[in-house]
PDB file of C-alpha atoms in Angstrom:
ATOM      1  CA  UNK A1202       3.127   2.919 -16.391  1.00 51.00           C
ATOM      2  CA  UNK A1203       6.666   3.355 -15.078  1.00 60.00           C
ATOM      3  CA  UNK A1204       9.557   2.133 -17.196  1.00 69.00           C
ATOM      4  CA  UNK A1205      10.452  -1.388 -16.082  1.00 69.00           C
ATOM      5  CA  UNK A1206      13.880  -1.783 -14.455  1.00 74.00           C
ATOM      6  CA  UNK A1207      16.569  -2.782 -16.998  1.00 85.00           C
ATOM      7  CA  UNK A1208      16.833  -6.247 -15.531  1.00 90.00           C
ATOM      8  CA  UNK A1209      15.681  -9.302 -17.428  1.00 93.00           C
ATOM      9  CA  UNK A1210      15.134 -12.705 -15.915  1.00 96.00           C
ATOM     10  CA  UNK A1211      14.528 -16.321 -16.851  1.00 97.00           C
ATOM     11  CA  UNK A1212      12.454 -17.201 -13.788  1.00 97.00           C
ATOM     12  CA  UNK A1213       9.445 -18.329 -15.790  1.00 97.00           C
ATOM     13  CA  UNK A1214      11.595 -20.372 -18.147  1.00 97.00           C
ATOM     14  CA  UNK A1215      13.434 -22.054 -15.271  1.00 97.00           C
ATOM     15  CA  UNK A1216      10.189 -22.678 -13.424  1.00 97.00           C
ATOM     16  CA  UNK A1217       8.671 -24.371 -16.452  1.00 96.00           C
ATOM     17  CA  UNK A1218      11.857 -26.386 -16.959  1.00 96.00           C
ATOM     18  CA  UNK A1219      11.539 -27.653 -13.384  1.00 95.00           C
ATOM     19  CA  UNK A1220       8.396 -29.683 -13.931  1.00 94.00           C
ATOM     20  CA  UNK A1221       6.198 -26.644 -14.505  1.00 94.00           C
ATOM     21  CA  UNK A1222       6.674 -25.588 -10.906  1.00 96.00           C
ATOM     22  CA  UNK A1223       3.895 -23.270  -9.807  1.00 97.00           C
ATOM     23  CA  UNK A1224       4.532 -19.635  -8.919  1.00 96.00           C
ATOM     24  CA  UNK A1225       3.116 -20.302  -5.457  1.00 94.00           C
ATOM     25  CA  UNK A1226       5.525 -23.206  -4.872  1.00 96.00           C
ATOM     26  CA  UNK A1227       8.513 -21.121  -5.947  1.00 97.00           C
ATOM     27  CA  UNK A1228       7.308 -18.258  -3.758  1.00 96.00           C
ATOM     28  CA  UNK A1229       7.002 -20.593  -0.767  1.00 94.00           C
ATOM     29  CA  UNK A1230      10.482 -21.964  -1.420  1.00 96.00           C
ATOM     30  CA  UNK A1231      12.179 -18.566  -1.404  1.00 96.00           C
ATOM     31  CA  UNK A1232       9.949 -16.807   1.113  1.00 95.00           C
ATOM     32  CA  UNK A1233       7.875 -14.424  -1.003  1.00 96.00           C
ATOM     33  CA  UNK A1234       4.259 -14.431  -2.152  1.00 94.00           C
ATOM     34  CA  UNK A1235       2.977 -15.826  -5.449  1.00 93.00           C
ATOM     35  CA  UNK A1236       2.206 -12.249  -6.496  1.00 94.00           C
ATOM     36  CA  UNK A1237       5.829 -11.248  -6.033  1.00 96.00           C
ATOM     37  CA  UNK A1238       6.958 -14.106  -8.285  1.00 97.00           C
ATOM     38  CA  UNK A1239       4.407 -12.911 -10.880  1.00 95.00           C
ATOM     39  CA  UNK A1240       5.742  -9.339 -10.563  1.00 94.00           C
ATOM     40  CA  UNK A1241       9.335 -10.562 -10.987  1.00 96.00           C
ATOM     41  CA  UNK A1242       8.438 -12.607 -14.075  1.00 96.00           C
ATOM     42  CA  UNK A1243       6.603  -9.647 -15.594  1.00 93.00           C
ATOM     43  CA  UNK A1244       9.556  -7.341 -14.911  1.00 92.00           C
ATOM     44  CA  UNK A1245       7.473  -5.179 -12.577  1.00 92.00           C
ATOM     45  CA  UNK A1246       9.698  -5.784  -9.582  1.00 93.00           C
ATOM     46  CA  UNK A1247      13.403  -6.390  -9.144  1.00 93.00           C
ATOM     47  CA  UNK A1248      13.956  -8.748  -6.209  1.00 95.00           C
ATOM     48  CA  UNK A1249      16.426  -8.064  -3.435  1.00 95.00           C
ATOM     49  CA  UNK A1250      19.891  -9.542  -3.778  1.00 96.00           C
ATOM     50  CA  UNK A1251      18.968 -12.108  -1.129  1.00 96.00           C
ATOM     51  CA  UNK A1252      15.904 -13.270  -3.047  1.00 97.00           C
ATOM     52  CA  UNK A1253      17.857 -13.304  -6.307  1.00 97.00           C
ATOM     53  CA  UNK A1254      20.398 -15.650  -4.718  1.00 97.00           C
ATOM     54  CA  UNK A1255      17.617 -17.773  -3.212  1.00 97.00           C
ATOM     55  CA  UNK A1256      15.979 -18.148  -6.637  1.00 98.00           C
ATOM     56  CA  UNK A1257      19.283 -19.048  -8.277  1.00 98.00           C
ATOM     57  CA  UNK A1258      20.132 -21.529  -5.508  1.00 97.00           C
ATOM     58  CA  UNK A1259      16.697 -23.089  -5.797  1.00 97.00           C
ATOM     59  CA  UNK A1260      17.203 -23.788  -9.486  1.00 97.00           C
ATOM     60  CA  UNK A1261      20.822 -24.838  -8.956  1.00 97.00           C
ATOM     61  CA  UNK A1262      22.272 -22.144 -11.218  1.00 97.00           C
ATOM     62  CA  UNK A1263      24.225 -18.909 -10.795  1.00 97.00           C
ATOM     63  CA  UNK A1264      22.541 -15.543 -10.291  1.00 97.00           C
ATOM     64  CA  UNK A1265      23.655 -14.388 -13.743  1.00 96.00           C
ATOM     65  CA  UNK A1266      22.000 -17.438 -15.262  1.00 96.00           C
ATOM     66  CA  UNK A1267      18.703 -16.160 -13.895  1.00 97.00           C
ATOM     67  CA  UNK A1268      19.062 -12.369 -14.072  1.00 96.00           C
ATOM     68  CA  UNK A1269      20.615 -10.204 -16.761  1.00 95.00           C
ATOM     69  CA  UNK A1270      21.293  -6.485 -17.060  1.00 92.00           C
ATOM     70  CA  UNK A1271      19.864  -4.701 -20.098  1.00 84.00           C
ATOM     71  CA  UNK A1272      20.905  -1.153 -19.192  1.00 74.00           C
TER      72      UNK A1272
ATOM     73  CA  UNK B 342     -13.347  -8.315 -11.483  1.00 75.00           C
ATOM     74  CA  UNK B 343     -10.547 -10.475 -12.848  1.00 78.00           C
ATOM     75  CA  UNK B 344      -7.939  -7.942 -11.736  1.00 81.00           C
ATOM     76  CA  UNK B 345      -9.494  -7.901  -8.269  1.00 84.00           C
ATOM     77  CA  UNK B 346      -9.498 -11.692  -8.050  1.00 79.00           C
ATOM     78  CA  UNK B 347      -5.832 -11.829  -9.057  1.00 82.00           C
ATOM     79  CA  UNK B 348      -4.765  -9.144  -6.578  1.00 88.00           C
ATOM     80  CA  UNK B 349      -2.898 -10.057  -3.428  1.00 91.00           C
ATOM     81  CA  UNK B 350      -4.472  -9.815   0.003  1.00 93.00           C
ATOM     82  CA  UNK B 351      -2.419  -6.726   0.851  1.00 94.00           C
ATOM     83  CA  UNK B 352      -3.299  -4.955  -2.370  1.00 95.00           C
ATOM     84  CA  UNK B 353      -7.007  -5.570  -1.807  1.00 95.00           C
ATOM     85  CA  UNK B 354      -6.652  -4.496   1.810  1.00 96.00           C
ATOM     86  CA  UNK B 355      -4.889  -1.274   0.783  1.00 97.00           C
ATOM     87  CA  UNK B 356      -7.497  -0.347  -1.850  1.00 96.00           C
ATOM     88  CA  UNK B 357     -10.372  -1.000   0.571  1.00 97.00           C
ATOM     89  CA  UNK B 358      -8.763   0.776   3.523  1.00 97.00           C
ATOM     90  CA  UNK B 359      -8.053   3.793   1.309  1.00 97.00           C
ATOM     91  CA  UNK B 360     -11.680   3.814   0.187  1.00 97.00           C
ATOM     92  CA  UNK B 361     -12.818   3.544   3.811  1.00 97.00           C
ATOM     93  CA  UNK B 362     -10.581   6.474   4.766  1.00 96.00           C
ATOM     94  CA  UNK B 363     -12.052   8.631   1.994  1.00 96.00           C
ATOM     95  CA  UNK B 364     -15.614   7.643   2.867  1.00 97.00           C
ATOM     96  CA  UNK B 365     -15.012   8.435   6.532  1.00 96.00           C
ATOM     97  CA  UNK B 366     -13.324  11.754   5.724  1.00 95.00           C
ATOM     98  CA  UNK B 367     -16.295  12.776   3.557  1.00 94.00           C
ATOM     99  CA  UNK B 368     -18.659  11.696   6.339  1.00 95.00           C
ATOM    100  CA  UNK B 369     -16.708  13.543   9.041  1.00 94.00           C
ATOM    101  CA  UNK B 370     -16.278  16.837   7.219  1.00 91.00           C
ATOM    102  CA  UNK B 371     -19.866  16.646   5.979  1.00 91.00           C
ATOM    103  CA  UNK B 372     -21.029  16.192   9.545  1.00 90.00           C
ATOM    104  CA  UNK B 373     -18.982  18.957  11.148  1.00 88.00           C
ATOM    105  CA  UNK B 374     -19.942  21.305   8.284  1.00 83.00           C
ATOM    106  CA  UNK B 375     -18.441  24.613   7.269  1.00 79.00           C
ATOM    107  CA  UNK B 376     -19.514  26.288  10.538  1.00 77.00           C
ATOM    108  CA  UNK B 377     -16.891  24.306  12.431  1.00 78.00           C
ATOM    109  CA  UNK B 378     -14.106  26.142  10.562  1.00 79.00           C
ATOM    110  CA  UNK B 379     -15.207  29.590  11.747  1.00 80.00           C
ATOM    111  CA  UNK B 380     -13.055  31.333  14.388  1.00 74.00           C
ATOM    112  CA  UNK B 381     -14.218  30.525  17.900  1.00 76.00           C
ATOM    113  CA  UNK B 382     -16.279  27.510  16.854  1.00 83.00           C
ATOM    114  CA  UNK B 383     -16.388  24.640  19.335  1.00 84.00           C
ATOM    115  CA  UNK B 384     -14.422  21.545  18.480  1.00 85.00           C
ATOM    116  CA  UNK B 385     -16.741  18.759  17.249  1.00 88.00           C
ATOM    117  CA  UNK B 386     -15.841  16.248  19.962  1.00 90.00           C
ATOM    118  CA  UNK B 387     -18.947  14.135  19.307  1.00 92.00           C
ATOM    119  CA  UNK B 388     -18.164  13.868  15.600  1.00 92.00           C
ATOM    120  CA  UNK B 389     -14.562  12.995  16.396  1.00 93.00           C
ATOM    121  CA  UNK B 390     -15.548  10.180  18.729  1.00 95.00           C
ATOM    122  CA  UNK B 391     -18.099   8.913  16.198  1.00 96.00           C
ATOM    123  CA  UNK B 392     -15.431   9.127  13.474  1.00 95.00           C
ATOM    124  CA  UNK B 393     -12.980   7.057  15.512  1.00 96.00           C
ATOM    125  CA  UNK B 394     -15.613   4.467  16.434  1.00 97.00           C
ATOM    126  CA  UNK B 395     -16.895   4.099  12.847  1.00 97.00           C
ATOM    127  CA  UNK B 396     -13.395   3.988  11.356  1.00 97.00           C
ATOM    128  CA  UNK B 397     -12.208   1.301  13.774  1.00 97.00           C
ATOM    129  CA  UNK B 398     -15.413  -0.709  13.300  1.00 98.00           C
ATOM    130  CA  UNK B 399     -15.237  -0.320   9.513  1.00 97.00           C
ATOM    131  CA  UNK B 400     -11.576  -1.380   9.473  1.00 97.00           C
ATOM    132  CA  UNK B 401     -12.357  -4.507  11.493  1.00 97.00           C
ATOM    133  CA  UNK B 402     -15.242  -5.411   9.165  1.00 97.00           C
ATOM    134  CA  UNK B 403     -13.097  -4.850   6.049  1.00 96.00           C
ATOM    135  CA  UNK B 404     -10.191  -6.890   7.401  1.00 95.00           C
ATOM    136  CA  UNK B 405     -12.372  -9.757   8.629  1.00 96.00           C
ATOM    137  CA  UNK B 406     -14.262  -9.914   5.311  1.00 96.00           C
ATOM    138  CA  UNK B 407     -10.982  -9.900   3.368  1.00 95.00           C
ATOM    139  CA  UNK B 408      -9.433 -12.511   5.647  1.00 94.00           C
ATOM    140  CA  UNK B 409     -12.432 -14.809   5.133  1.00 94.00           C
ATOM    141  CA  UNK B 410     -12.255 -14.428   1.349  1.00 91.00           C
ATOM    142  CA  UNK B 411      -8.435 -14.832   1.264  1.00 87.00           C
ATOM    143  CA  UNK B 412      -7.827 -17.457   3.913  1.00 86.00           C
ATOM    144  CA  UNK B 413      -4.593 -18.712   2.403  1.00 81.00           C
ATOM    145  CA  UNK B 414      -2.877 -15.328   2.391  1.00 83.00           C
ATOM    146  CA  UNK B 415      -4.388 -13.377   5.257  1.00 86.00           C
ATOM    147  CA  UNK B 416      -2.139 -14.780   7.980  1.00 85.00           C
ATOM    148  CA  UNK B 417       1.112 -14.532   6.040  1.00 87.00           C
ATOM    149  CA  UNK B 418       3.564 -11.762   6.925  1.00 89.00           C
ATOM    150  CA  UNK B 419       4.290  -9.112   4.292  1.00 93.00           C
ATOM    151  CA  UNK B 420       7.083 -10.119   1.938  1.00 95.00           C
ATOM    152  CA  UNK B 421       9.919  -7.886   0.697  1.00 96.00           C
ATOM    153  CA  UNK B 422       7.927  -6.368  -2.201  1.00 96.00           C
ATOM    154  CA  UNK B 423       4.943  -5.553   0.014  1.00 96.00           C
ATOM    155  CA  UNK B 424       7.179  -4.059   2.711  1.00 97.00           C
ATOM    156  CA  UNK B 425       9.016  -1.962   0.115  1.00 97.00           C
ATOM    157  CA  UNK B 426       5.737  -0.698  -1.403  1.00 97.00           C
ATOM    158  CA  UNK B 427       4.474   0.320   2.037  1.00 97.00           C
ATOM    159  CA  UNK B 428       7.790   2.037   2.829  1.00 98.00           C
ATOM    160  CA  UNK B 429       7.538   4.099  -0.408  1.00 97.00           C
ATOM    161  CA  UNK B 430       3.927   5.034   0.361  1.00 98.00           C
ATOM    162  CA  UNK B 431       4.772   5.990   3.951  1.00 98.00           C
ATOM    163  CA  UNK B 432       7.524   8.277   2.628  1.00 98.00           C
ATOM    164  CA  UNK B 433       5.019   9.977   0.268  1.00 98.00           C
ATOM    165  CA  UNK B 434       2.580  10.344   3.161  1.00 98.00           C
ATOM    166  CA  UNK B 435       5.326  12.003   5.175  1.00 98.00           C
ATOM    167  CA  UNK B 436       5.731  14.631   2.436  1.00 98.00           C
ATOM    168  CA  UNK B 437       1.964  15.215   2.336  1.00 97.00           C
ATOM    169  CA  UNK B 438       1.823  15.558   6.107  1.00 97.00           C
ATOM    170  CA  UNK B 439       4.754  17.978   6.097  1.00 97.00           C
ATOM    171  CA  UNK B 440       3.139  20.236   3.493  1.00 97.00           C
ATOM    172  CA  UNK B 441      -0.184  20.284   5.340  1.00 96.00           C
ATOM    173  CA  UNK B 442       1.469  20.787   8.725  1.00 96.00           C
ATOM    174  CA  UNK B 443       3.662  23.679   7.567  1.00 97.00           C
ATOM    175  CA  UNK B 444       0.699  25.300   5.758  1.00 96.00           C
ATOM    176  CA  UNK B 445      -1.476  24.940   8.853  1.00 95.00           C
ATOM    177  CA  UNK B 446       1.197  26.399  11.127  1.00 95.00           C
ATOM    178  CA  UNK B 447       1.740  29.348   8.757  1.00 95.00           C
ATOM    179  CA  UNK B 448      -2.014  29.947   8.759  1.00 92.00           C
ATOM    180  CA  UNK B 449      -2.018  29.805  12.558  1.00 93.00           C
ATOM    181  CA  UNK B 450       0.877  32.271  12.796  1.00 94.00           C
ATOM    182  CA  UNK B 451      -0.990  34.691  10.533  1.00 94.00           C
ATOM    183  CA  UNK B 452      -4.510  34.307  11.958  1.00 89.00           C
ATOM    184  CA  UNK B 453      -4.054  32.817  15.454  1.00 88.00           C
ATOM    185  CA  UNK B 454      -6.960  30.527  14.671  1.00 84.00           C
ATOM    186  CA  UNK B 455      -6.668  27.295  16.588  1.00 88.00           C
ATOM    187  CA  UNK B 456      -9.885  25.849  15.165  1.00 88.00           C
ATOM    188  CA  UNK B 457      -8.611  25.973  11.605  1.00 87.00           C
ATOM    189  CA  UNK B 458      -5.264  24.624  12.822  1.00 91.00           C
ATOM    190  CA  UNK B 459      -7.010  21.664  14.441  1.00 91.00           C
ATOM    191  CA  UNK B 460      -9.136  20.830  11.386  1.00 91.00           C
ATOM    192  CA  UNK B 461      -6.212  21.288   9.017  1.00 92.00           C
ATOM    193  CA  UNK B 462      -4.000  18.922  10.987  1.00 94.00           C
ATOM    194  CA  UNK B 463      -6.807  16.386  11.255  1.00 94.00           C
ATOM    195  CA  UNK B 464      -7.396  16.622   7.498  1.00 94.00           C
ATOM    196  CA  UNK B 465      -3.654  16.235   6.971  1.00 96.00           C
ATOM    197  CA  UNK B 466      -3.606  13.042   9.025  1.00 96.00           C
ATOM    198  CA  UNK B 467      -6.526  11.661   6.986  1.00 96.00           C
ATOM    199  CA  UNK B 468      -4.795  12.580   3.717  1.00 96.00           C
ATOM    200  CA  UNK B 469      -1.583  10.919   4.882  1.00 97.00           C
ATOM    201  CA  UNK B 470      -3.471   7.724   5.723  1.00 97.00           C
ATOM    202  CA  UNK B 471      -5.114   7.707   2.296  1.00 97.00           C
ATOM    203  CA  UNK B 472      -1.729   8.172   0.630  1.00 97.00           C
ATOM    204  CA  UNK B 473      -0.281   5.258   2.628  1.00 98.00           C
ATOM    205  CA  UNK B 474      -3.118   2.903   1.656  1.00 97.00           C
ATOM    206  CA  UNK B 475      -3.656   3.892  -1.969  1.00 97.00           C
ATOM    207  CA  UNK B 476       0.033   4.508  -2.572  1.00 97.00           C
ATOM    208  CA  UNK B 477       0.784   0.964  -1.411  1.00 97.00           C
ATOM    209  CA  UNK B 478      -2.012  -0.478  -3.555  1.00 97.00           C
ATOM    210  CA  UNK B 479      -0.943   1.514  -6.608  1.00 96.00           C
ATOM    211  CA  UNK B 480       2.695   0.449  -6.301  1.00 96.00           C
ATOM    212  CA  UNK B 481       1.738  -3.202  -5.861  1.00 95.00           C
ATOM    213  CA  UNK B 482      -0.496  -2.976  -8.958  1.00 93.00           C
ATOM    214  CA  UNK B 483       1.845  -0.958 -11.183  1.00 91.00           C
ATOM    215  CA  UNK B 484       5.187  -2.348 -10.028  1.00 89.00           C
ATOM    216  CA  UNK B 485       8.244  -0.412  -8.977  1.00 88.00           C
TER     217      UNK B 485
END
């Protein structure tokens, strides 16, 4: 198993706070698959800057409210 | 089985296509046999045509079966993570192909044996395809 990237995120927390939004619905909203949302939540994949902004915009927060650097 | 059920369409497709490539490579090299590698041996044109036909047919069957069992995902374009995984795997395949190609050319320069050159390059292409498919699947499974 490769070391996960030193980037944490609150995607799952924000999703649950938004009426327990499904991973598929969030994926559809930002243009990625459900599996990519799962990978982001599990820290297995760091999204592109564009997707990071899309996620933040979707939840109505700033990018740094969603993603944090742990390096 | 649970891992398989939770896998994305592209991950399943990559695992199965990699398996098909290996099965077809084993079939092809089993069919042409060790005699085909000897200097002056005729190129196995019949086996090559059969290989191409079976690989294309097998790929169609695999993709249709997967599309039927994953109707929701099959028609969707690859997203950024899937495209990135494929790009990584294609880069690895390029390294594999380079090593095989250079080795085959060095062998040819030393032995002037076009038959071995042909089979080596064909094997290199098969290896590169396997690396693309299984590399993509592995990256999608493991994360990157």
